[in-house]
Coordinates of C-alpha atoms in Angstrom, one line a residue:
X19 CA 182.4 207.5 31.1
X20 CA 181.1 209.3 34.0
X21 CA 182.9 212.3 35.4
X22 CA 184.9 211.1 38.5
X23 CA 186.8 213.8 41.2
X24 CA 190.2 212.9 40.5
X25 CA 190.6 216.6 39.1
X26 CA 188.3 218.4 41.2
X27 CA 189.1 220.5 44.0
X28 CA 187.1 217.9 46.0
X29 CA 188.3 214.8 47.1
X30 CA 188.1 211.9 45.3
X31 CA 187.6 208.2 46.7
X32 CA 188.7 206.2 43.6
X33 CA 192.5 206.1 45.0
X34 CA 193.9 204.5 48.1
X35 CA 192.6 205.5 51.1
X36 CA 195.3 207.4 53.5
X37 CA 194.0 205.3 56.6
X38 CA 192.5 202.0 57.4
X39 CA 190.9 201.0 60.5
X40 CA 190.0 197.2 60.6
X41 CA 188.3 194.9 63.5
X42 CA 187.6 191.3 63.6
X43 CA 186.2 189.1 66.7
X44 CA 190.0 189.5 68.7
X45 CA 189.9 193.4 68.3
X46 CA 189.2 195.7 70.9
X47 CA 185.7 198.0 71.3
X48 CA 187.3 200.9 71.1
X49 CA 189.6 200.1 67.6
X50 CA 189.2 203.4 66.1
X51 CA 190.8 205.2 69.4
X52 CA 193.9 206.5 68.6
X53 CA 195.9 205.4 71.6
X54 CA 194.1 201.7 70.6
X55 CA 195.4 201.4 66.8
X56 CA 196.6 198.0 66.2
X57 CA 197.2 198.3 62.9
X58 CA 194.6 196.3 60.4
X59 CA 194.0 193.0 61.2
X60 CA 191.2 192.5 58.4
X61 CA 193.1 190.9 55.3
X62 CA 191.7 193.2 52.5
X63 CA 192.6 194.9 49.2
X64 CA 191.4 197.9 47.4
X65 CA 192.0 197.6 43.5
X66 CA 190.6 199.6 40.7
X67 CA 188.1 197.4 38.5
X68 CA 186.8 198.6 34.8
X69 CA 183.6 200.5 36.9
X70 CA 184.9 201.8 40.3
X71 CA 186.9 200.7 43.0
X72 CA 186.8 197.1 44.5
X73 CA 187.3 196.3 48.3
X74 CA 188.3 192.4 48.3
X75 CA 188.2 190.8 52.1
X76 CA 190.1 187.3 52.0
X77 CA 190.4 184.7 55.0
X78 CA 192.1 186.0 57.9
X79 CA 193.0 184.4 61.7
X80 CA 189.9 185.7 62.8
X81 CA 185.8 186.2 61.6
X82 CA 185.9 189.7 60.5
X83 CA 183.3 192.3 61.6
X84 CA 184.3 196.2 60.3
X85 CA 186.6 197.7 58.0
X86 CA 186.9 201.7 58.0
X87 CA 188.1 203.6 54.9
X88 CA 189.1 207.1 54.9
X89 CA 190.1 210.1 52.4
X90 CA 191.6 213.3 53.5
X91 CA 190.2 217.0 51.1
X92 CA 189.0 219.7 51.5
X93 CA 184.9 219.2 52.0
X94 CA 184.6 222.8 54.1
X95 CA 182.1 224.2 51.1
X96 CA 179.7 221.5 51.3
X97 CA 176.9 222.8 52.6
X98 CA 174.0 219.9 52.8
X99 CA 174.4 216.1 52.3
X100 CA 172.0 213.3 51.2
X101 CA 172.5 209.5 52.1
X102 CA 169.8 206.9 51.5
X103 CA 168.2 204.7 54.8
X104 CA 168.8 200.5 55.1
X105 CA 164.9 199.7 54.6
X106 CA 161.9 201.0 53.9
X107 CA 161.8 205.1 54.9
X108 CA 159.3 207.4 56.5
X109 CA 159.5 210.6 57.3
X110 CA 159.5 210.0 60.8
X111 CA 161.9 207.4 62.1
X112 CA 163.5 207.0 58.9
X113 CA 164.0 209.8 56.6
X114 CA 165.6 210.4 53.7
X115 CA 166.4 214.0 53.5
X116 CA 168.8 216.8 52.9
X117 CA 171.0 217.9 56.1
X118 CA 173.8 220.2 57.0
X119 CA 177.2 218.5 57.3
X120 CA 177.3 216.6 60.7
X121 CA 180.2 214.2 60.9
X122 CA 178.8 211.3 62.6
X123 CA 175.8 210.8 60.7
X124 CA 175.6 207.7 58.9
X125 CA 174.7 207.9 55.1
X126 CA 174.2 204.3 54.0
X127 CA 175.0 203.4 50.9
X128 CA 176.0 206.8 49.6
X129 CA 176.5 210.6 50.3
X130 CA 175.3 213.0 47.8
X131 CA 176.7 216.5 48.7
X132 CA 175.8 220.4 47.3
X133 CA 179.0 222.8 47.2
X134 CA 177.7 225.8 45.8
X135 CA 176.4 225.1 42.5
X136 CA 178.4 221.8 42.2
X137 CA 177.1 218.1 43.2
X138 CA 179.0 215.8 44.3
X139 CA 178.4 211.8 44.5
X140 CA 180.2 208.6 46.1
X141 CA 178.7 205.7 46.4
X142 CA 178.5 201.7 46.6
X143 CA 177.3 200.1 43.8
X144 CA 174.0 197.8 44.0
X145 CA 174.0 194.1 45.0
X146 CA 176.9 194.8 48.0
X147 CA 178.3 191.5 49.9
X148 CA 178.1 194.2 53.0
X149 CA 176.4 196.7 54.7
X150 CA 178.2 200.1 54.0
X151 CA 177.6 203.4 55.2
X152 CA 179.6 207.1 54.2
X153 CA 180.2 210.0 56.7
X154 CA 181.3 213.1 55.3
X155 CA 182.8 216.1 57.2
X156 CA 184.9 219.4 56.3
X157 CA 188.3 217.3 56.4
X158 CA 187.2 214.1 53.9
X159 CA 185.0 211.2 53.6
X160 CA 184.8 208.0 55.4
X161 CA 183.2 204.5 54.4
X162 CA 182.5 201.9 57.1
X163 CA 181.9 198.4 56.4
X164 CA 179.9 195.7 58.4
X165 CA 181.3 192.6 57.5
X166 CA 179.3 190.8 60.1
X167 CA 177.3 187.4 59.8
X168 CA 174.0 188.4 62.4
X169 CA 175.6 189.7 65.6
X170 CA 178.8 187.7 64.8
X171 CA 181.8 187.9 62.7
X172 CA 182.4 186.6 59.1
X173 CA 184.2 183.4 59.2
X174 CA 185.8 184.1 56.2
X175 CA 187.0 181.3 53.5
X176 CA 187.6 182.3 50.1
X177 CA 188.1 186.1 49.3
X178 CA 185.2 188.0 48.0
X179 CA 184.5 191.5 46.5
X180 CA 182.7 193.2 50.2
X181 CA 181.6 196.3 47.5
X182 CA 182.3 198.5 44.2
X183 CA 183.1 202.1 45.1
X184 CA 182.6 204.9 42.6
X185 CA 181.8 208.7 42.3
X186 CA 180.5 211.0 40.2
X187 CA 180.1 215.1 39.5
X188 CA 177.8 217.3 38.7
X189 CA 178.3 218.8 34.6
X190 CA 176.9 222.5 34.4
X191 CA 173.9 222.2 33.1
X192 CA 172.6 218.9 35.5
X193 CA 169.9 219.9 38.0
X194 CA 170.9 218.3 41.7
X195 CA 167.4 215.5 40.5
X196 CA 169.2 214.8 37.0
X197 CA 172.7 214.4 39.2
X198 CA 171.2 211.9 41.7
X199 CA 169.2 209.9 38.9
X200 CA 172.7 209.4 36.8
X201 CA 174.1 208.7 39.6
X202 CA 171.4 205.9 40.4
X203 CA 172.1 204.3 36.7
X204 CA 176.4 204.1 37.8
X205 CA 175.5 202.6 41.0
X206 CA 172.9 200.4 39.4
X207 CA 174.5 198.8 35.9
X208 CA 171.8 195.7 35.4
X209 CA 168.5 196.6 36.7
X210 CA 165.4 194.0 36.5
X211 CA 162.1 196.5 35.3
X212 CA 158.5 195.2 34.8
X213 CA 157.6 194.5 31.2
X214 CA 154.9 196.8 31.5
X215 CA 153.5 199.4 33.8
X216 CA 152.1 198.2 36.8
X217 CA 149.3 199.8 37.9
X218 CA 145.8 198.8 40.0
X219 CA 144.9 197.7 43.7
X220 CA 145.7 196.5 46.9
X221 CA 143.2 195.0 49.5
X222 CA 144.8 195.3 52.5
X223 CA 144.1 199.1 53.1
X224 CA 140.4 198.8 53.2
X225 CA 140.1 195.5 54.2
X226 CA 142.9 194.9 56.6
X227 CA 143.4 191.2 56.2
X228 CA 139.2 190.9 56.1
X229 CA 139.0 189.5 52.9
X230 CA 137.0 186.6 50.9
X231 CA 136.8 184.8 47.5
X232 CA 133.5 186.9 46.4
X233 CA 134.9 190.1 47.9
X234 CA 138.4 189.9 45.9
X235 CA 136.2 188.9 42.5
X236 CA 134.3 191.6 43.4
X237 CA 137.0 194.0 43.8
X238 CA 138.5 192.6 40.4
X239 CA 135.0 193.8 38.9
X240 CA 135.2 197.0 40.1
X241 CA 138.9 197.3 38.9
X242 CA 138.5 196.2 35.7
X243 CA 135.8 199.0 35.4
X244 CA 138.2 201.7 36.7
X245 CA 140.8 200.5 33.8
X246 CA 138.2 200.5 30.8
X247 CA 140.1 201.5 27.7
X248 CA 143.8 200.6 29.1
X249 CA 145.9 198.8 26.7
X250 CA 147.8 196.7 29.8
X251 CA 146.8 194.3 32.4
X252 CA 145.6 196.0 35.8
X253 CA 147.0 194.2 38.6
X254 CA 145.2 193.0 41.8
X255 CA 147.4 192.3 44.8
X256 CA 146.0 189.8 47.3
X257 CA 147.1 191.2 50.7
X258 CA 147.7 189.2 53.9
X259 CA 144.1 187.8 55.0
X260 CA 143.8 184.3 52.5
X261 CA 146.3 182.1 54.1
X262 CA 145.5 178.9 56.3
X263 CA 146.9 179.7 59.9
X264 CA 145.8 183.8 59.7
X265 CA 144.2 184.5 63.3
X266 CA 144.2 187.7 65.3
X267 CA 142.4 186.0 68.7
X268 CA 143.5 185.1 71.4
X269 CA 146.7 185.6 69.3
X270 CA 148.0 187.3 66.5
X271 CA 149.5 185.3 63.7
X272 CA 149.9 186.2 59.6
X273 CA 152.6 183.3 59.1
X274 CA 152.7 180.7 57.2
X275 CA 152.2 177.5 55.5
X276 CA 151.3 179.3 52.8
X277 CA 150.4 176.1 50.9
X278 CA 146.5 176.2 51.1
X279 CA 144.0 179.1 51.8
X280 CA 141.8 179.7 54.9
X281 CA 137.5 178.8 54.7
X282 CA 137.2 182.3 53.6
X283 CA 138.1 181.0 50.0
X284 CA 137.6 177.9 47.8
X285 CA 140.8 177.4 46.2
X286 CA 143.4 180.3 45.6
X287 CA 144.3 178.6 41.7
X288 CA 141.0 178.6 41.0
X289 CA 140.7 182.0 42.0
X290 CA 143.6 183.3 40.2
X291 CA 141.9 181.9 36.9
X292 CA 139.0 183.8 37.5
X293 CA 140.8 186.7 38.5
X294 CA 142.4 186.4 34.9
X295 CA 140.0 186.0 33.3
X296 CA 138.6 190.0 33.8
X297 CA 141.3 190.8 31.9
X298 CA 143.5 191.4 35.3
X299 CA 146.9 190.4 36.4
X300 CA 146.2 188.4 39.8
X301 CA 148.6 189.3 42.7
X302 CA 149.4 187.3 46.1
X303 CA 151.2 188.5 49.4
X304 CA 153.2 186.1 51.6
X305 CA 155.4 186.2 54.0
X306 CA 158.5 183.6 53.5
X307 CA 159.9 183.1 57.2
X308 CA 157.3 182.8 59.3
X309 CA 155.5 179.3 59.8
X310 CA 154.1 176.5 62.1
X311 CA 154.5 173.2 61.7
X312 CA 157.8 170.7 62.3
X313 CA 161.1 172.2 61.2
X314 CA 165.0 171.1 61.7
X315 CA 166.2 172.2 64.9
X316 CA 169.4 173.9 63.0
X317 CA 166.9 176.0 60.3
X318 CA 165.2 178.3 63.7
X319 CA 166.4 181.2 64.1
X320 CA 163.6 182.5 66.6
X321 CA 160.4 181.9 68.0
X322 CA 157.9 184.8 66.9
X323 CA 154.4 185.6 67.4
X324 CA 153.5 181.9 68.3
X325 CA 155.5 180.9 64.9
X326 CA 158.6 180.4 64.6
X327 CA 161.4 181.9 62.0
X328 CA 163.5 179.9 59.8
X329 CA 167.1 181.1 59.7
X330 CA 167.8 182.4 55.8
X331 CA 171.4 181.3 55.9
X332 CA 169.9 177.6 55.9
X333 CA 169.8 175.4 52.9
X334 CA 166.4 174.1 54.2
X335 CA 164.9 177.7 54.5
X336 CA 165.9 178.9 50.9
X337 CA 164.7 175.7 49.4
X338 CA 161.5 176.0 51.2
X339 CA 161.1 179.7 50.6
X340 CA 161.8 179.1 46.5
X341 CA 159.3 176.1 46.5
X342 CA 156.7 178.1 48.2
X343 CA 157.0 181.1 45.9
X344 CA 157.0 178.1 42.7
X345 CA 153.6 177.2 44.4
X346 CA 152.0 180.6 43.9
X347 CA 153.4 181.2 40.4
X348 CA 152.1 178.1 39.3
X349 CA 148.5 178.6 40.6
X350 CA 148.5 181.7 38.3
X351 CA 149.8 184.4 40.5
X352 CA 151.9 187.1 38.1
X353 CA 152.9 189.4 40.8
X354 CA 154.1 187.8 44.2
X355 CA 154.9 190.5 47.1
X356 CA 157.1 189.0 50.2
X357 CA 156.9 191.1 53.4
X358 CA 158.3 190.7 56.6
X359 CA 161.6 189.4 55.6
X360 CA 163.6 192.1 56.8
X361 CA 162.2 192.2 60.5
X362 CA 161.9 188.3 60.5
X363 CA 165.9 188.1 59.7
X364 CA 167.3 190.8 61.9
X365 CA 165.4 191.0 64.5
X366 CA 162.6 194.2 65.4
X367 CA 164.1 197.0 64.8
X368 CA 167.4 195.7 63.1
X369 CA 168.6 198.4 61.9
X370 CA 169.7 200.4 64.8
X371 CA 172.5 203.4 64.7
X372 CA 175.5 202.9 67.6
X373 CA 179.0 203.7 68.0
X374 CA 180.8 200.6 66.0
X375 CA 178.1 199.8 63.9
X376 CA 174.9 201.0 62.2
X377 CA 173.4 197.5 61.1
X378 CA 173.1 194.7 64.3
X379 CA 170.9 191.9 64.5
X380 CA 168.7 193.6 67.1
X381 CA 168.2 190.5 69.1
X382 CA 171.9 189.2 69.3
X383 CA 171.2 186.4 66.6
X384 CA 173.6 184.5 65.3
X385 CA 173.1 182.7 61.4
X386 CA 173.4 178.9 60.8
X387 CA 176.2 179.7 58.3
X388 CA 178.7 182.4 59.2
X389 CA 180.9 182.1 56.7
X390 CA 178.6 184.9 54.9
X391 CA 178.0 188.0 55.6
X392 CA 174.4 189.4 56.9
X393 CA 173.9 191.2 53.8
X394 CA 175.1 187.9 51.3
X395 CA 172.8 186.0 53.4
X396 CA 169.8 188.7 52.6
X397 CA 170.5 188.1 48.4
X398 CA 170.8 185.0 48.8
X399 CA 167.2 184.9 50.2
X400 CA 166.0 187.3 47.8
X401 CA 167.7 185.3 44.8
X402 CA 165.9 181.7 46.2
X403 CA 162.4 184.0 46.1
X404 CA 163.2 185.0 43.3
X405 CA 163.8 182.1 41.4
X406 CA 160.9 180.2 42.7
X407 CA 158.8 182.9 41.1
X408 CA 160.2 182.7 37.8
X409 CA 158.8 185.5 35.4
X410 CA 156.3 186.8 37.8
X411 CA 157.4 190.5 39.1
X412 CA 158.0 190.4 42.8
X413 CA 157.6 192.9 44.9
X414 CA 160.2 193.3 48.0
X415 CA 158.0 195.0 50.7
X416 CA 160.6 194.3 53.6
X417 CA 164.2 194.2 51.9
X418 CA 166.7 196.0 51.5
X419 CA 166.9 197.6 48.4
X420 CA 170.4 197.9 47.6
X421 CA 170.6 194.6 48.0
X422 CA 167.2 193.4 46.1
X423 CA 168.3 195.9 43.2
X424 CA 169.2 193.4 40.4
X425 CA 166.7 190.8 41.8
X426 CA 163.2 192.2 42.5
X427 CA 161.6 194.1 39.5
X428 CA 159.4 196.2 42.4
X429 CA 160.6 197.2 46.0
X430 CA 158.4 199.1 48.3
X431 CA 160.4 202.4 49.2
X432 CA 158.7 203.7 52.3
X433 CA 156.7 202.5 55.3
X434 CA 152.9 202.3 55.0
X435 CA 150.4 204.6 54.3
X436 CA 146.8 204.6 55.7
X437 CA 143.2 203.9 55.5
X438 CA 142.7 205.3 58.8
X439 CA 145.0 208.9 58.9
X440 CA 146.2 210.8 55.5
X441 CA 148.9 211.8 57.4
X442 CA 150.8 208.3 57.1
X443 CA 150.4 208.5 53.5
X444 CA 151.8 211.9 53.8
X445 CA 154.8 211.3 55.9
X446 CA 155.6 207.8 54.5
X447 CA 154.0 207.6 50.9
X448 CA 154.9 211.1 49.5
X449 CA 158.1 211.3 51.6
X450 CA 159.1 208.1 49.8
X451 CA 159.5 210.0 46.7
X452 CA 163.0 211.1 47.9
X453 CA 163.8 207.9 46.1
X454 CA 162.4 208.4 43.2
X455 CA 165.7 208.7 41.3
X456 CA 165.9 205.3 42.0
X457 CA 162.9 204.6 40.0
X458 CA 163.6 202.5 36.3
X459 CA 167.4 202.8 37.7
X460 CA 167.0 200.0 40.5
X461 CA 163.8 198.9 40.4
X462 CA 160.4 199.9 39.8
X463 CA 159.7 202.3 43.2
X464 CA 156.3 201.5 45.0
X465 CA 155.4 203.8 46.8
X466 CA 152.5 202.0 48.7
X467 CA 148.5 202.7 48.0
X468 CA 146.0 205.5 47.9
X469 CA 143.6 204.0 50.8
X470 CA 139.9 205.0 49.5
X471 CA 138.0 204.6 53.1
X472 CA 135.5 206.6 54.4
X473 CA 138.1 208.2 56.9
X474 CA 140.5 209.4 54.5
X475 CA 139.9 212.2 52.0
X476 CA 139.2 210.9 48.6
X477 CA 140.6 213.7 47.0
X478 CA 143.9 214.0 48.2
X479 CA 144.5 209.9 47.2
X480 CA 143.3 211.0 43.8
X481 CA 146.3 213.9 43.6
X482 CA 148.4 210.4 45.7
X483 CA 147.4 208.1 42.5
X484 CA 148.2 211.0 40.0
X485 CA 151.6 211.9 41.2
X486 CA 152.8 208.3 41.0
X487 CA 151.0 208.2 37.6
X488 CA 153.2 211.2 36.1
X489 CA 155.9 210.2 38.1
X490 CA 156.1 206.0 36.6
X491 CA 156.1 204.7 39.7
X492 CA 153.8 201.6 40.7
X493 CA 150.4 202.9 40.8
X494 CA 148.4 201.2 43.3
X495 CA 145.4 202.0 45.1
X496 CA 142.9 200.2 48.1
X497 CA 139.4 200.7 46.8
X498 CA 136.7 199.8 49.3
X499 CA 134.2 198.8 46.5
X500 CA 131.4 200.6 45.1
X501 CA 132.5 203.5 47.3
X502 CA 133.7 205.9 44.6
X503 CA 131.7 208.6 43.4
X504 CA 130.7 208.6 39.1
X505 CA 133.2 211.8 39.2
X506 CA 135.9 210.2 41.5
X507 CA 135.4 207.0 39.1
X508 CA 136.3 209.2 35.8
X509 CA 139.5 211.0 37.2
X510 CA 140.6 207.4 38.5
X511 CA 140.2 205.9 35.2
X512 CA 142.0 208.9 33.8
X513 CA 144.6 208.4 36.2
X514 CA 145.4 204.9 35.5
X515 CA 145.2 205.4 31.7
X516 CA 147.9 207.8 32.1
X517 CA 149.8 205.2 34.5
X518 CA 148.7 202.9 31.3
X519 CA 150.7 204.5 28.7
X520 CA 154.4 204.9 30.6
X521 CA 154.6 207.9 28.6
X522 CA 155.1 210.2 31.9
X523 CA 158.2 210.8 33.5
X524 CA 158.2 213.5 36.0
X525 CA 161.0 214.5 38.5
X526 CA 161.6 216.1 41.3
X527 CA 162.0 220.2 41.2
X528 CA 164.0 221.8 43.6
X529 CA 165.1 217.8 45.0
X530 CA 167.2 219.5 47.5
X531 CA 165.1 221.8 48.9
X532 CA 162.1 219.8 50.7
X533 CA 161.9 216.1 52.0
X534 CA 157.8 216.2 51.3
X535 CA 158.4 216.9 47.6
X536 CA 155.6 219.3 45.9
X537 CA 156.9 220.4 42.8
X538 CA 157.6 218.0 39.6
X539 CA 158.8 218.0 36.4
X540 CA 159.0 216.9 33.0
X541 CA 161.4 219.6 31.4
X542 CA 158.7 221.2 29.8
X543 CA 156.0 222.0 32.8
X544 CA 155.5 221.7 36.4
X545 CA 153.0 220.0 37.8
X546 CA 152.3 221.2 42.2
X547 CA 150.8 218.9 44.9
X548 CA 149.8 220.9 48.2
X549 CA 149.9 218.2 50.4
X550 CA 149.8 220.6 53.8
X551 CA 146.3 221.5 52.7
X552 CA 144.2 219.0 54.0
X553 CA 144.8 219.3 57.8
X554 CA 146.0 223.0 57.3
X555 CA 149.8 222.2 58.1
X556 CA 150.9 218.5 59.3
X557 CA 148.9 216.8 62.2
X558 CA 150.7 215.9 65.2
X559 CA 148.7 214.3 67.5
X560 CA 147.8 211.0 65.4
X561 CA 148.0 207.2 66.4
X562 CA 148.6 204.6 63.5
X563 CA 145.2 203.1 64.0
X564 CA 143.1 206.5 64.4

């Protein structure tokens, strides 16, 4: 058993707490002010359980929204604190990185903390039926759960486990990397993993949605000539671009139904065959809650981008969304990636930081069924998906992934990288390493593509694609084809021969010390990406398309 804190001079969170702050639809705004405290009106328990701590809400006069745990010690020698982010990350509106202690900082769904020479870890375990967030200062810890259904309360009507709580502690000889990647495996006890590496290409960084049946064959040509000698499968990922209703003028839409392909392509089964049959795992993108067409009134959550949303609390939407993922599983499709679902769901920008809550349904939605909570809803989509796909690995490009842990076998980490600029790829594809502890612990980590186009520097994707080879990560790139040089086409195949073999398991040196990690390990040698090189230093004037 992993060590806990209960006999640490640090505090330790597997014990009652020594306050509770609770709020459901009748309580005030300002609950947590002292001269305010009504007591807790959210019915809840918080038992010990054979791995961690269990926080049990049950049905109550009123649809609960928040519940506030909080644990008084000694934290003054804590001198910087990790917590992870709700989606995907980028360095720039969403990182993940180390900090000095600041007490109203959220740290979602845990708080790693360096005291000296010790680490310390608490945390919710994967697969929550919440959203849940730590705040550390020098007096204790605090954990704040949103119970909330959308912008509502949780009707609640049978009790249910909101989260698992448990800790951990650094032993001597752990580096703060070997700490956070243990901790990953307590928080995470039944991870799904790819059978095999997966490794190979993307179109959507070349081609942007421009895509065809003769340019994806020929892409899977030029792939299976990048993977000569490799002992699995290549992948090839379909992007957006091949589905019916896909326009950009006078309007933009990338919705669905996602039932039939646009005249750019013959038949999308057909083409999955072929794909197959170069000796390459065929790949599809959709998007689940976007679509045209007749719907019940009940199963609309919004209009969107001249589509409209289907509300994943409905019974109508999750059957739909598992039939449609069925559909491209049994065309021939072996790795399905879903996007969009978290901004189609919450709303924008959903997951936005105020003073009662960190995770609001930006647009003031409510779901069709409130008796679950936002985050149950959210599983409950990814299960359907999930299901309707079958063996194929999915890849969650817009989840959450503590919530898709346990589902997906593949979750994008960060926010895109680029064709156009190397400094996305930069500041969202290398800075989405922070999460590589998660990586084999929660789900195969994808950190998005090396973009090969004539406005990015080739060599700097190549170091891009080797890191996530020695790292075990996905290892994807977006080729424009017959654009690589004989040279560039033998350190490629190199690259994903070594992405091949799964034999290379690199980590993070010095995890605590930088949030655009350079150095890596294996415990026997270090391997060092300069990633400031290229533009001498980071670049700061920079659009997204430019």
């Amino acid at each position: 058993m992993a060590a806990t804190l209960e006999n640490n001079e640090f505090p330790t969170i597997l014990r009652c707490p020594d306050r509770v702050l609770g709020a459901t639809e009748q309580t005030d705004f300002r609950f947590e002010e002292p001269a305010v405290d009504c007591g807790c009106p959210v019915e809840w328990q918080y038992v010990p359980g054979e791995n961690g701590w269990n926080v049990v809400i049950y049905p109550g006069k009123s649809p609960v929204k928040y519940l506030k745990l909080r644990w008084h010690g000694d934290l003054a020698r804590v001198e910087s604190v990790l917590g992870d982010a709700w989606g995907r990350i980028s360095a720039t509106h969403a990182p993940v990185e180390w900090r000095s202690v600041m007490p109203f900082r959220p740290l979602p769904w845990f708080c790693i903390a360096r005291a000296g020479e010790t680490t310390l870890c608490y945390g919710v375990k994967t697969g929550c039926d919440c959203f849940a967030f730590f705040q550390l200062d020098c007096h204790g810890v605090t954990l704040f759960l949103n119970l909330m259904s959308g912008a509502a309360g949780t009707d609640v009507k049978v009790p249910f486990t909101a989260c698992v709580v448990t800790e951990t502690v650094s032993t001597a000889e752990e580096s703060v990397y070997d700490t956070a990647k243990r901790f990953m495996h307590m928080l995470c006890e039944k991870p799904v993993l790819p059978k095999t590496p997966v490794f190979g290409v993307n179109n959507w960084y070349w081609a942007y949605g421009s895509i065809c049946d003769e340019g994806v064959l020929r892409e899977a040509d030029y792939l299976a000539q990048m993977t000569d000698g490799v002992k699995n499968r290549p992948s090839l990922v379909i992007d957006d671009g091949w589905q019916i209703n896909r326009t950009t003028q006078p309007h933009y839409y990338i919705g669905g139904p996602f039932d039939r392909c646009n005249e750019k392509f013959r038949d999308m089964q057909s083409l999955a065959q072929s794909i197959a049959q170069k000796h390459v795992r065929p790949g599809i993108w959709f998007r689940p809650l976007l679509t045209l067409g007749t719907l019940p009134e009940e199963a609309k959550l919004r209009t969107y981008a001249n589509g409209m949303v289907m509300d994943p609390s409905h019974p109508y939407t999750l059957e739909r969304v598992q039939r449609d993922a069925a559909r491209l599983r049994s065309w021939g499709y072996e790795i399905i990636k879903h996007d969009f679902s978290g901004n189609d769901a919450l709303g924008e920008d959903p997951f936005q930081a105020t003073a009662h809550t960190t995770v609001l349904v930006s647009d003031g939605k409510c779901f069709y069924d409130n008796t679950k909570t936002t985050a149950t809803i959210l599983k409950n989509l990814y299960k359907a998906l999930q299901k309707g796909a079958g063996d194929a690995d999915m890849i969650g490009c817009s989840v959450v992934g503590h919530l898709a842990a346990g589902i997906h076998s593949i979750v994008r980490v960060g926010t895109d990288t680029s064709g156009r600029s190397l400094e996305w790829t930069i500041r969202n594809g290398v800075h989405s390493f922070m999460r590589l502890p998660m990586n084999d612990t929660f789900f195969r980590v994808d950190p998005d593509c090396a973009a090969f186009t004539d406005q990015v520097d080739a060599e700097m994707n190549l170091r891009f694609m080797e890191l996530c080879a020695l790292t075990g990560v996905t290892t994807f790139a977006s080729i424009t084809p017959g654009s690589l040089t004989g040279e560039q086409m033998k350190r490629i195949n190199a690259i994903f021969r070594l992405a091949d073999s799964g034999s290379a398991h690199y980590g993070i040196r010095h995890y605590e010390r930088c949030a655009i990690p350079e150095t890596f390990t294996n415990g026997r040698e270090e391997r060092r990406f300069n990633w400031m090189e290229y533009y001498d230093g980071s670049r700061t004037n920079l659009s997204w398309s430019k």
